[in-house]
Every structure is written in C-alpha cells, then in structure tokens.
Amino acid sequence: MRAVESYVQGSWTGTADGVTVNHAVSGDPIATISSAGVDFAATAAYARAVGGPALRELTFHDRAGMLRALGKHLLADTAALYELSTATGATRSDSWVDIEGGAGVLMAYSGVGRREMPNAKVVVDGEPVSLSRDGSFLGAHIIGPRPGVAVHINAFNFPCWGMLEKLAPTFLAGMPMIVKPGSQTAYLTELMVRSIIDSGILPEGSVQLISGSAGDLLDHLGPQDAVAFTGSADTARMLRTHPTIIENSVRFNAEADSLNAAILGESAVPGSSEFDLFIAEVVKEMTTKAGQKCTAIRRVIVPSTVAADVEDAIAARLAGVRVGDPADPETDMGALASLDQRDEVRRSVAALSAVTSVILDRCEFHDVDPARGAFLAPTLLRAGDNRAEAIHSIEAFGPVTTLVSYGGTADAIEVAALGQGSLVASVFTPDDSEAAELALGIAAHHGRVHVVDEACGATSTGHGSPMPQLVHGGPGRAGGGEELGGVRSVHHYMQRTAIQGSPDKITAITGTWTNGSRRTDNGHPFTLHFEELQIGDAITTESRTITIDDIEAFAELTGDFFYAHMDEEAAKASPIFNGRVAHGYLVLSIAAGLFVWAPPGPVLANTGLDNLRFAAPSYPGDELTVHLTAKEKSLRAGSGYGEVRWDAQVVNQRGETAATYELLTMVACRPQGDPA
Ligand code: NAP
C-alpha cells in the first residue's frame, strides 16, 4: 500500500508506517498517511527563507501570470485526478466542482491580479488625506507583503478546490504557503500538488505540503505568519486559542461549519416557479457531494401553511435520485468520504431524532454494497418545534436536512438567526418587498445571501457554490472569517500600513504622484515613451477663454440644450448658477484640446476617466488652464505598452478648480532597438 507523501524543503518524503485510509466505495485500504519525520520548524523556515523572497521579487502581474499558467496546466490533464477522486466517494460532477472548479479559482484570481491590482509590489489603498491646513503633511495607506508563511489547514471534503481557493489569493499576495489537507482525502491533494510541483511554474518554496498531522507546526509561527483554517467549529475553536497563535497575534482566519438555511417566502406558493426552484435547490444541496459541503442547506425554513406540500415535493424528487457507484455516470449521489464520516453523520441524525421525525431515510443503492462502502440514504427530517436547540446546532455533515416551519416573515428571520451565524442562506420569493425584508433581516447573520426568483432561476450559480468574486465565510459559528471575495482575500495575506509625511515623501514611498508634491517639466509628457516617463512629469497648458459661441456650438453639436447652458434667466433663477454656464463636457473637451499632443507619438489611446468632479461652474469669459501630471504607471508585460494614469486639474483665472479627474491612457514602450 502506498504512503501519501509530504513535499517539504524541496523534496518528497513519507513513511509507510502511517494511519490507513480506506476507499469510500469499497471500504478497502488504499493508502497510509503520516507526517512522521517532517521537521515542522524547518519547513516553516524554508518557506520564509526560500519561497518568500522569490515571491516578493515578483509583481502582482507576474504572479497573476503564473496563476493563469498553473490553472491551464491543471486543466490540461485531469484524467488521473478524476479517476482518483472516485475513491473519495465523489461522482463526476462532484469532482468537476473540486478539480475544475478549483483550477477556475486560479484563473479568476489571475484576472483579479491583472485587472484590479497594479503591476507593482505594493498596493496604494485609497487617496492620501491631508493632515495639515497647508497640505504639507499627509497620510496614505499602503498594503504590502508580509515576510512570513501562510499555513492552510483544510477540510477533507474538497481536497483540490479547498487547497486552490486559499492558494490563489495567498500566492497573489506574495506569501509562501504550507498546505495541510484533511487526512481522509489527502491522497487526492497530494496528486494535485505533485502536478503543481512538476510543472515548475511556481517558485520553489512557495508551496509545501504536509500530509498527515500538523505536528508542532503551529508552535513555530510568528507575528508575520498567518493561519487559514477550514473545518469544524470545534477544531477552529481549539486552534485559534493555541498559545503561540495568541502569544504572537498570528493572523487567524476560520471557515467553520454552519447550519445554513433556505427560506421559502410566503409568496412562493406551490405551483409558482420559485416554489419549484426551491425544491430543486434543496434536493441538489442534499445530494451534491453527498451533502458534505460546508454550505449545504441544513435547515429548510418554510411557511407552516405549505409545509406538507414542501415535504411531498422534496420526497418525490428525492425518489428520482440514483444513489450508488460514483464511477457510474448514471449516479446522482455517491458515497461519503469514509466510514468514519458515515458513522459520524449517523450519530448526528440520532441526536437530531430527539426533536425531529423522519420523513424519508431509505433509498435503493445501485451496484454497491452499502455495508462495505460509506453510503447513506438522503435523509429528510421534520422539526416539531422550530425553536428546538438541536436543529440549529447539530450539523449532520451528509445528505441530511431538516424541515422547519414558520409563521410570518419575522418568525422566519428569527429562526434563521438561531443558527448563530452561517455561511449562506437562500431566499426564494417572487415578491420584491418580501425578498428585501428577508434578505436584510438575515444579512447580519450570514456571509452570503442568495436570493432566487424566476428571473435568475436558470442563471443562479447556486446556494452552495462559493464564488471567487464574492466573500465566503460567515459570522459566529461559521468561524467569523472571510475568504475569496476577489481582491479582498489577497489583502488578508498582506499588511496595511499608514504612511505619514510630506507630499514628496508620500509620492516616493507609494510610487503614485500625490497632490502637492513636485511636478517636473521634461517637455510635453505625451512625447515620452513609457520607460522615459517619470511619475511627476507634468505640463501646465496654455489658457483658453470660454465664449458664449463655444457653448452654443457645443449645444448644436451634441444636442444638449439643457437650460443652464442656453437660457440666461432660467440659469440665474436656479439655486446653483449665476447665469449661463458651459457644459461640463465642453470643459473636458477644451481641456483635452489644451493638453493633447496632436502628432502621432507614444500615447496610443485615451481609455477613460476616473473620479471626475466638476468643482465649480465655468462661465463665458472664464479662462481655463490644465495642470496634467503623470500619477501612476503600470506596465502591461509583453504587450508593448503600459497604462498611465494622469492627474488632471482644470483651473480658471480666479484660481478656482473647475474640474478634477484622472485621465487613463495607453502609452507605448520604446520600440525595440531604439536607443533614444
Ligand atoms: P476537522 O475535523 O475540523 O478537520 C479540519 C482540518 O483540521 C483537517 O485538516 C484536520 O486534520 C485538521 N486538524 C484537526 N485537528 C488539528 C490540530 N490539532 N492541529 C492542526 N490541525 C488539525 O473537519 P473535517 O472533518 O476535516 O471537515 C468537515 C467539517 O469542515 C464540517 O464540519 C464542515 O462544515 C467544515 N467545512 C467548512 C468549510 C467552510 O468553508 N466553512 C468548508 C469545508 C468544510 P486531520 O484530517 O489530519 O485530522
């Protein structure tokens, strides 16, 4: 029997003398797992000394490119992963979520890195604020890399996705990681890590794997390190109170179990599309991954008036679910991950039986021996009292859900909140006000609220699917943590620091031109190629006087005859203007005419404006001048150009600011071989 190995300090290591792991379907032993022999202190030190510096050499865009390459690499050859995945009890579609869904998270984070982060090593967080009357002392925030190691402790249920959804933001942040999967299914994680290491795409030391116990790893963590845990609430509680975690304020994020709810609105009556969508979603959540999802619906909260209809509809649909061999494409629901898990779920159902009655707990098992494999029939329970503590606290981590009745929207909200904090709740209703009342009523108790009506029934990504773009996590029992959510989770692995100083120092430190700091005249900045252009390169333009003819011509050209531009009396009567004013877009157009460099040159295109404000009206006779300053540069590697953000300030002869905005341009790099 093979030993599941660890990858630490640049090599694979393992011992045959480990805990036996069994095949979920046949019950036969398939591997042993043990981390005996791993030097945990040296593993953490290796990440900090080898992986960390290699990652911090790279920009966010470099790392985003590697995530994309890795995603493609994993998607190119999934056959062995799918084959092994059936040993965890997963059907083909369960495995798709785990394997291809996991690779999809890498691709999504590659996009986040390239589109939402600069091609730099530090993020500037928001605009600087003035801390002195004359603007000579400012404060800004930067988010920079931490020279520590991230330890990822994962649950057994998604051996691939569970690793990759943490790997992507951590890697993008520039932090090396040690992955410790749930032991029961770590053989699948190991196979994927082998593929990752063999690809050579990620710098050595950025990913290490511990198969088996985490040993004394947590004892060796320091103030720059982080732990991201996924698993049961009990283990989360134990780990977050680990003396070293407390002593060194090690950043700790927990994604724990929760009693997620699906609420059927009172207006989603039987026969409505929302009623049918609700029934289908409950059954899907019970049977996908045999209910072993942290997000699965555990409490089905329905109006008492239709509880019987819901029972009948769910039972009827469950009757069509084929349970059996996950390798058979006809199978809808496979096995639990292990016999231990099955026994654990049985114990939870037994505990729930004190306050529930059974609606359904039998099924036919196709082509498998349920006495040997970890099979369990979908189990539908009915709660007698909707306030019974057990239904809101016992998580049966399998194909088990409890029907809970409510009387009125306020009651539904209270019942959902009894879960003490959950990852997700779904609301099914055709009625907008009912949706708003339920969603806002339960929002504080949930990390995600998934609202379904007929309009999105076919396009919803589903109750149980955390999306890379949206936060995943929840308050209270759900762990109080947050993962995913696009760029938000990248920041979890970085340090936000407030920087105070003069405008020039803030510009130098952030690499972003700050209002009040030096502006340099190096000729017209639009004549400079991307490499030549420096932050702070600026132009102050000639002036141009706005005339009434300009305003009328602009109105004719655009069709914008708004009274404030065309009717002196009406404009005067308005509480804002003293008479006819120039169109804001005329001011912008005049500004462009003032600063543009007309002949072909390095500036390829204007791609937009950000943060536009018309700060003061511009009247006929006003003389406009533009101060244009290179604010931020971001190279698009390999494309031959970079993006340049310009600070634009349009001022009048009274010294007032007429408009401020940021102009976005694409600026060409110097042609290859051009020495200029
Ligand atoms: P678990 O027993 O809490 O284990 C989770 C992880 O913690 C495993 O890798 C486990 O390793 C490790 N672990 C246990 N004791 C440890 C210790 N003293 N020091 C370091 N690591 C330790 O949970 P599970 O049974 O694997 O997973 C099922 C639970 O996870 C369910 O309750 C489910 O709701 C929850 N879950 C939550 C999410 C979420 O995103 N919120 C996602 C998936 C699952 P070993 O396997 O080696 O014991």
XYZ file of C-alpha atoms in Angstrom, residues 208-486:
279
model
C 4.837 22.918 0.559
C 2.518 20.069 1.527
C 2.113 18.303 4.832
C 0.241 15.016 4.590
C -0.944 13.772 7.959
C -0.825 15.522 11.282
C 0.255 19.170 11.505
C 2.555 18.094 14.337
C 4.021 21.058 16.197
C 3.845 23.374 13.171
C 1.746 25.982 14.947
C 4.374 26.236 17.713
C 6.768 27.706 15.136
C 4.605 30.529 13.852
C 5.429 34.164 14.429
C 3.894 37.630 14.064
C 4.331 37.767 10.265
C 2.657 34.400 9.702
C -0.974 33.524 9.059
C -3.238 30.530 9.516
C -6.283 29.921 7.340
C -8.364 27.087 8.714
C -11.327 25.263 7.194
C -13.062 22.566 9.155
C -15.345 22.022 12.077
C -16.245 24.711 14.590
C -14.719 22.596 17.378
C -11.298 22.359 15.722
C -11.431 26.072 14.846
C -12.055 26.918 18.492
C -9.125 24.771 19.587
C -6.665 26.142 17.038
C -7.485 29.811 17.454
C -6.715 29.515 21.156
C -3.367 27.797 20.539
C -0.865 29.556 22.853
C 1.519 30.531 20.008
C -1.321 31.923 17.914
C -2.379 34.080 20.857
C 1.132 34.978 22.021
C 2.320 36.136 18.590
C -1.023 37.526 17.354
C -0.751 35.198 14.368
C -3.421 36.205 11.868
C -6.075 33.500 12.063
C -8.979 33.028 9.685
C -11.576 30.345 10.250
C -14.144 28.893 7.890
C -16.135 26.548 10.065
C -19.298 24.540 9.786
C -22.702 26.124 9.891
C -26.375 25.338 9.778
C -27.217 27.046 6.501
C -30.827 27.788 5.699
C -33.040 28.042 2.662
C -36.160 30.115 3.260
C -39.268 29.745 1.129
C -41.084 33.092 1.048
C -44.800 33.176 1.771
C -45.458 34.440 -1.737
C -43.661 31.469 -3.316
C -46.829 29.376 -3.277
C -46.995 25.812 -4.599
C -47.202 25.959 -8.376
C -45.027 29.080 -8.616
C -41.640 28.943 -10.341
C -39.950 29.956 -7.095
C -41.535 27.038 -5.238
C -40.228 24.596 -7.836
C -36.783 26.198 -7.860
C -36.702 25.931 -4.068
C -37.497 22.217 -4.094
C -34.858 21.561 -6.771
C -32.210 23.508 -4.857
C -32.873 21.721 -1.569
C -32.532 18.327 -3.257
C -29.411 19.432 -5.108
C -27.797 20.602 -1.878
C -28.716 17.389 -0.065
C -27.207 15.142 -2.717
C -24.277 17.010 -4.306
C -21.091 15.688 -2.713
C -23.447 13.503 -0.637
C -24.252 16.617 1.382
C -20.651 17.027 2.564
C -20.498 20.715 1.833
C -19.980 23.379 4.443
C -22.559 25.434 2.546
C -25.199 22.694 2.189
C -28.756 23.504 3.247
C -29.294 22.015 6.707
C -32.476 23.882 7.620
C -35.337 24.153 5.134
C -37.446 27.003 6.537
C -40.949 27.069 5.047
C -44.326 28.686 5.814
C -46.313 26.312 8.059
C -49.234 26.634 5.625
C -47.307 24.835 2.866
C -45.051 22.557 4.931
C -46.931 19.448 3.800
C -46.619 20.456 0.126
C -42.871 21.003 0.586
C -42.451 17.599 2.264
C -44.265 15.850 -0.565
C -42.379 17.713 -3.291
C -38.929 17.065 -1.794
C -39.703 13.407 -1.108
C -40.986 12.941 -4.662
C -37.874 14.490 -6.151
C -35.535 12.516 -3.866
C -37.194 9.338 -5.098
C -35.658 10.078 -8.508
C -32.115 10.439 -7.144
C -29.939 7.468 -8.053
C -27.506 6.602 -5.264
C -24.607 4.288 -5.950
C -21.201 3.878 -7.515
C -19.716 7.360 -8.139
C -17.750 5.985 -11.108
C -21.040 5.237 -12.902
C -22.095 8.291 -14.968
C -25.755 7.493 -14.183
C -25.161 8.028 -10.474
C -26.533 11.220 -8.921
C -25.151 10.723 -5.421
C -22.069 8.775 -4.390
C -20.624 7.884 -1.020
C -19.441 9.857 1.969
C -15.680 10.229 2.179
C -15.184 7.454 4.741
C -16.906 5.008 7.038
C -15.905 7.216 9.957
C -17.763 10.104 8.341
C -20.821 7.947 7.747
C -20.837 6.887 11.382
C -20.411 10.494 12.461
C -23.425 11.541 10.373
C -25.469 8.668 11.788
C -24.631 9.882 15.300
C -25.757 13.397 14.391
C -29.031 12.100 12.929
C -29.598 10.093 16.094
C -29.057 13.229 18.174
C -31.480 15.146 15.962
C -34.097 12.414 16.354
C -34.918 13.724 19.835
C -36.547 16.801 18.275
C -37.411 15.636 14.751
C -39.395 12.961 12.988
C -38.213 11.161 9.881
C -39.931 11.914 6.576
C -37.513 9.854 4.476
C -34.319 7.907 5.211
C -34.341 4.989 2.801
C -33.240 4.505 -0.787
C -32.049 1.870 -3.213
C -28.245 1.615 -3.520
C -27.229 0.779 -7.086
C -24.286 -1.566 -7.828
C -22.585 -1.076 -4.474
C -22.506 -2.811 -1.146
C -23.728 -0.260 1.413
C -22.420 -2.497 4.175
C -18.843 -2.003 2.923
C -18.827 1.497 1.418
C -19.646 4.802 3.115
C -23.184 5.058 1.744
C -26.084 6.786 3.365
C -29.603 7.397 2.076
C -30.740 11.016 1.654
C -32.431 11.810 4.936
C -35.264 14.309 5.306
C -36.326 15.235 8.833
C -39.216 17.319 10.175
C -38.777 19.539 13.242
C -41.654 19.586 15.753
C -40.696 22.871 17.418
C -38.966 25.447 15.237
C -37.045 26.777 18.262
C -35.615 23.369 19.304
C -31.937 23.959 20.018
C -30.637 20.801 18.325
C -31.909 21.652 14.840
C -29.961 24.919 14.960
C -26.756 23.480 16.395
C -26.153 19.899 15.213
C -24.516 19.686 11.807
C -25.096 16.288 10.201
C -22.335 16.573 7.552
C -24.010 14.414 4.952
C -27.196 14.153 2.841
C -29.374 15.310 5.701
C -31.704 18.267 6.067
C -34.477 19.292 8.445
C -37.789 20.929 7.523
C -38.626 23.771 9.880
C -41.970 25.654 9.708
C -42.506 29.333 10.377
C -45.444 31.677 10.804
C -44.743 35.106 9.289
C -41.615 36.804 7.962
C -40.386 37.982 11.378
C -40.526 34.396 12.620
C -38.556 33.156 9.581
C -35.827 35.731 10.260
C -35.601 34.765 13.933
C -35.446 31.067 13.109
C -32.656 31.588 10.542
C -30.673 33.610 13.095
C -30.841 30.750 15.626
C -28.025 29.105 13.672
C -25.730 31.582 15.469
C -24.057 32.667 12.260
C -23.965 30.815 8.943
C -22.057 30.821 5.687
C -25.054 31.247 3.423
C -28.823 31.387 3.300
C -31.087 31.314 0.292
C -34.368 33.159 -0.064
C -36.886 32.060 -2.693
C -39.656 34.503 -3.448
C -41.240 36.267 -6.425
C -42.045 39.319 -4.258
C -39.527 42.201 -4.116
C -40.547 43.547 -0.705
C -40.589 40.110 0.863
C -37.115 39.491 -0.627
C -35.832 42.778 0.809
C -37.348 42.157 4.253
C -35.960 38.628 4.498
C -32.534 39.417 2.996
C -31.943 42.485 5.169
C -33.362 40.700 8.217
C -30.926 37.781 7.971
C -27.910 39.565 6.395
C -26.042 40.211 9.656
C -26.174 36.513 10.480
C -24.750 35.345 7.150
C -21.715 35.753 4.960
C -23.774 35.417 1.788
C -27.479 35.720 0.992
C -28.598 34.078 -2.231
C -31.944 35.395 -3.477
C -33.718 33.436 -6.182
C -36.711 34.291 -8.303
C -37.918 33.185 -11.711
C -35.708 35.758 -13.487
C -32.450 34.198 -12.269
C -33.610 30.644 -11.672
C -31.665 29.330 -14.656
C -28.577 31.509 -14.230
C -28.078 31.410 -10.445
C -24.711 29.900 -9.547
C -26.430 28.055 -6.720
C -26.859 28.184 -2.968
C -23.881 26.003 -2.219
C -21.244 27.435 -4.566
C -18.854 29.998 -3.125
C -17.802 32.296 -5.973
C -14.232 33.638 -6.261
C -15.617 37.153 -6.751
C -17.781 37.070 -3.592
C -16.803 36.693 0.037
C -17.073 33.236 1.541
C -17.314 32.962 5.308
C -19.743 33.919 7.981
C -20.091 35.286 11.492
C -20.230 33.363 14.764
C -20.470 29.634 14.406
C -19.360 29.860 10.741
C -15.954 30.891 12.039
C -16.134 34.684 11.894
C -13.755 34.645 8.928
C -13.756 35.700 5.333
C -12.178 34.150 2.239
C -12.393 34.782 -1.515
C -14.243 37.979 -2.463
C -11.809 38.914 -5.230
